[in-house]
Short mmCIF file of C-alpha atoms in Angstrom, two decimals:
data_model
loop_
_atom_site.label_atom_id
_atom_site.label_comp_id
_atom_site.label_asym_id
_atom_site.label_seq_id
_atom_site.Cartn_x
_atom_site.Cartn_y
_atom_site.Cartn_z
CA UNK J 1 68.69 22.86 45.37
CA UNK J 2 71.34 21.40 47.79
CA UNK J 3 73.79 19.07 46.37
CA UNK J 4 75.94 16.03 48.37
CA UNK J 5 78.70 18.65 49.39
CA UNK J 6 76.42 21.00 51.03
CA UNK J 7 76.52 23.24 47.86
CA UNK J 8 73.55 24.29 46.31
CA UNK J 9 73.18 23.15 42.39
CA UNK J 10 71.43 26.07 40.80
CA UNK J 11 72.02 28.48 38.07
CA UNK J 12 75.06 30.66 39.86
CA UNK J 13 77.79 30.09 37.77
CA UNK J 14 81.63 30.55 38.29
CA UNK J 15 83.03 33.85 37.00
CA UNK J 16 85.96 31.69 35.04
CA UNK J 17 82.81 29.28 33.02
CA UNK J 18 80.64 32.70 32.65
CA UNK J 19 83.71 34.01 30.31
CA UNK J 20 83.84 31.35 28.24
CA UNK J 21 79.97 31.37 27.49
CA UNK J 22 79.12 28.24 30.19
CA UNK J 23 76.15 30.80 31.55
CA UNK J 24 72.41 28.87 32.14
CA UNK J 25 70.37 28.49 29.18
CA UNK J 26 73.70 28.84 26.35
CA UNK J 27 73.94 26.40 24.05
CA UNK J 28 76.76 24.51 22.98
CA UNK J 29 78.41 22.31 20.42
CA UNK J 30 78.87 18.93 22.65
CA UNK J 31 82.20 18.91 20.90
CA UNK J 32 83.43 22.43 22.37
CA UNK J 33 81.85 21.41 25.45
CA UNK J 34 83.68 18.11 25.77
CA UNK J 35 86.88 20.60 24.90
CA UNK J 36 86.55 22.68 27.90
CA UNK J 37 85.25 20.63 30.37
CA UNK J 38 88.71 19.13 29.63
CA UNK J 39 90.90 22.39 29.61
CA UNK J 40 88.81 23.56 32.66
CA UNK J 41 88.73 19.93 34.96
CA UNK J 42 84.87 20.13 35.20
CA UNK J 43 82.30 17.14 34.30
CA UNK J 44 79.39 17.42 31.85
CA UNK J 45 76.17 15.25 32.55
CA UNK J 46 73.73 15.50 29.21
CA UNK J 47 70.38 14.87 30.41
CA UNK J 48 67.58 12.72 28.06
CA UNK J 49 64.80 14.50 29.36
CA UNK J 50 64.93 17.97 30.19
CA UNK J 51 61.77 17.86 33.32
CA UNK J 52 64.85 16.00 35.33
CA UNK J 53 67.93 18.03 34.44
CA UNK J 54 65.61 20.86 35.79
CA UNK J 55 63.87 19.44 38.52
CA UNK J 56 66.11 17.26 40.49
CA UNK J 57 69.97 17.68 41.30
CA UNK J 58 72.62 15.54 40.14
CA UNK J 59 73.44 14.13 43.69
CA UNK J 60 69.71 12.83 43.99
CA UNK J 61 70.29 11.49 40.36
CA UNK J 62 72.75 9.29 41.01
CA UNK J 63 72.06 7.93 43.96
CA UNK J 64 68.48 7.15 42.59
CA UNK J 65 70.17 5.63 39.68
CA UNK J 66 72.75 4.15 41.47
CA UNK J 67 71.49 0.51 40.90
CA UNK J 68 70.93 1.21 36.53
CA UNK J 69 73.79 0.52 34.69
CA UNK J 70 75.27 4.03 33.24
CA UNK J 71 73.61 3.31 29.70
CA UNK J 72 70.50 2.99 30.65
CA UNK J 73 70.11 6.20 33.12
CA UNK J 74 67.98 9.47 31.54
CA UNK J 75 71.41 10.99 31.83
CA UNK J 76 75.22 10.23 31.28
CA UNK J 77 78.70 12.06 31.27
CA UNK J 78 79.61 13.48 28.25
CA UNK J 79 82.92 11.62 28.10
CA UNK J 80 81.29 8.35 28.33
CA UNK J 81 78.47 9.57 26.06
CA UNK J 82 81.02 10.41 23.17
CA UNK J 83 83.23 7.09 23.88
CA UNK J 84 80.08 5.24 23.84
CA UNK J 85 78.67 6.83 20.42
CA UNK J 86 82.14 6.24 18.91
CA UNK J 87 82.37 2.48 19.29
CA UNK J 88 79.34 2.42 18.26
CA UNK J 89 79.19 4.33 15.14
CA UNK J 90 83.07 4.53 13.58
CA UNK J 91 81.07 7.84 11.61
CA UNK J 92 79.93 9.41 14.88
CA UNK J 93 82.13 12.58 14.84
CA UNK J 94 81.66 12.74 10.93
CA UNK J 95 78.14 12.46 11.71
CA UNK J 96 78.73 15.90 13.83
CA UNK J 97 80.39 17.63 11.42
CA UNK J 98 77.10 17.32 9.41
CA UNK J 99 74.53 17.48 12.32
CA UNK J 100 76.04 19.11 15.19
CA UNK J 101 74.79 17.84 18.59
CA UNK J 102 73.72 21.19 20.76
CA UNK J 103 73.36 21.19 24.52
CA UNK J 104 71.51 23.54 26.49
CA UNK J 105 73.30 24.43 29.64
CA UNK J 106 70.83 23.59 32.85
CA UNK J 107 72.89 23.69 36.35
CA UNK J 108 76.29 24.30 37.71
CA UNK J 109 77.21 22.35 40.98
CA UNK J 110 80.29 20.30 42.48
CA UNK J 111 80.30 16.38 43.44
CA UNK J 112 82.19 15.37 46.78
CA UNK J 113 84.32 12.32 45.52
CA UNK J 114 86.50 11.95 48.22
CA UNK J 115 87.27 12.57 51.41
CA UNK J 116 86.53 16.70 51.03
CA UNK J 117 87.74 16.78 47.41
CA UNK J 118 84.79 17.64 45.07
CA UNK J 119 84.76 18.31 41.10
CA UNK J 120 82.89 20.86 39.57
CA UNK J 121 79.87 19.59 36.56
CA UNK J 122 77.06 21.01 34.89
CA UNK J 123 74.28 19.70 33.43
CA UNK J 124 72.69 20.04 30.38
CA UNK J 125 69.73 18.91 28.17
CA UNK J 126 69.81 18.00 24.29
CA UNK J 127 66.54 20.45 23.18
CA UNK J 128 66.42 18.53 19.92
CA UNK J 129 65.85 15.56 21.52
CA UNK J 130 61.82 16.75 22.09
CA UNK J 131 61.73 18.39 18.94
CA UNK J 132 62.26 15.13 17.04
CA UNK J 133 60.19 13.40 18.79
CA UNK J 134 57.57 15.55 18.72
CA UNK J 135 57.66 15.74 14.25
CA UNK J 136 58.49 12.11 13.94
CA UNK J 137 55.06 10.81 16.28
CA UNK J 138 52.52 10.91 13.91
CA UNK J 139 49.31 12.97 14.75
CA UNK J 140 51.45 15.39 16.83
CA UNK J 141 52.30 18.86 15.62
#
């Protein structure tokens, strides 16, 4: 899949994120993630459902969502994911200790944010998220 900068978004990832474990289909603390994304200058999207992190490309994403407030998208950065559950929840990162919040890692691409500068991201998908709902609907196994 093609992304904005003429890129493709796919599952080739750079040799430096492959040797810290950032390979397609790992999955990671949010909390490590959040860690290196830092230390390495990329962006992390988590995706709410996981048919869109794998079907579509980040680009497309955003420029479909471009008119829904960032809250409300299937998908958010991490950053603003973890500020957001924070405020909200003053025992959000104690919650974390106790129930760690894992990531499966989707796609690697880069975003072009200005004028030929781009930033590297990847997305992933919270695997969980299906499981629960899946045992809390009743008459679904």
């Amino acid at each position: 899949m093609e992304s904005s900068t003429g890129k493709p978004e796919g599952t080739a990832f750079p040799k430096d994120l492959e040797s810290i474990g950032i390979v397609p289909g790992a999955k990671i603390d949010i909390r490590d993630l959040d860690t290196l994304s830092k230390q390495r200058n990329f962006h992390v999207y988590l995706y709410f459902e996981e048919d869109l992190a794998r079907d579509s490309t980040l680009p497309k994403d955003l420029q479909e969502y471009s008119d829904v407030p960032d809250l409300e998208r299937p998908f958010i950065r991490l950053d603003a994911f973890l500020r957001f559950a924070t405020e909200s929840d003053p025992y959000f990162v104690q919650r974390l200790n106790e129930l760690p919040l894992v990531i499966e890692v989707i796609a690697y691409g880069e975003l072009n944010i200005r004028e030929g500068r781009s930033i590297p991201y990847i997305k992933g998908v919270m695997p969980f998220l299906d499981e629960l709902t899946m045992e809390d609907t009743p008459g679904v196994s």
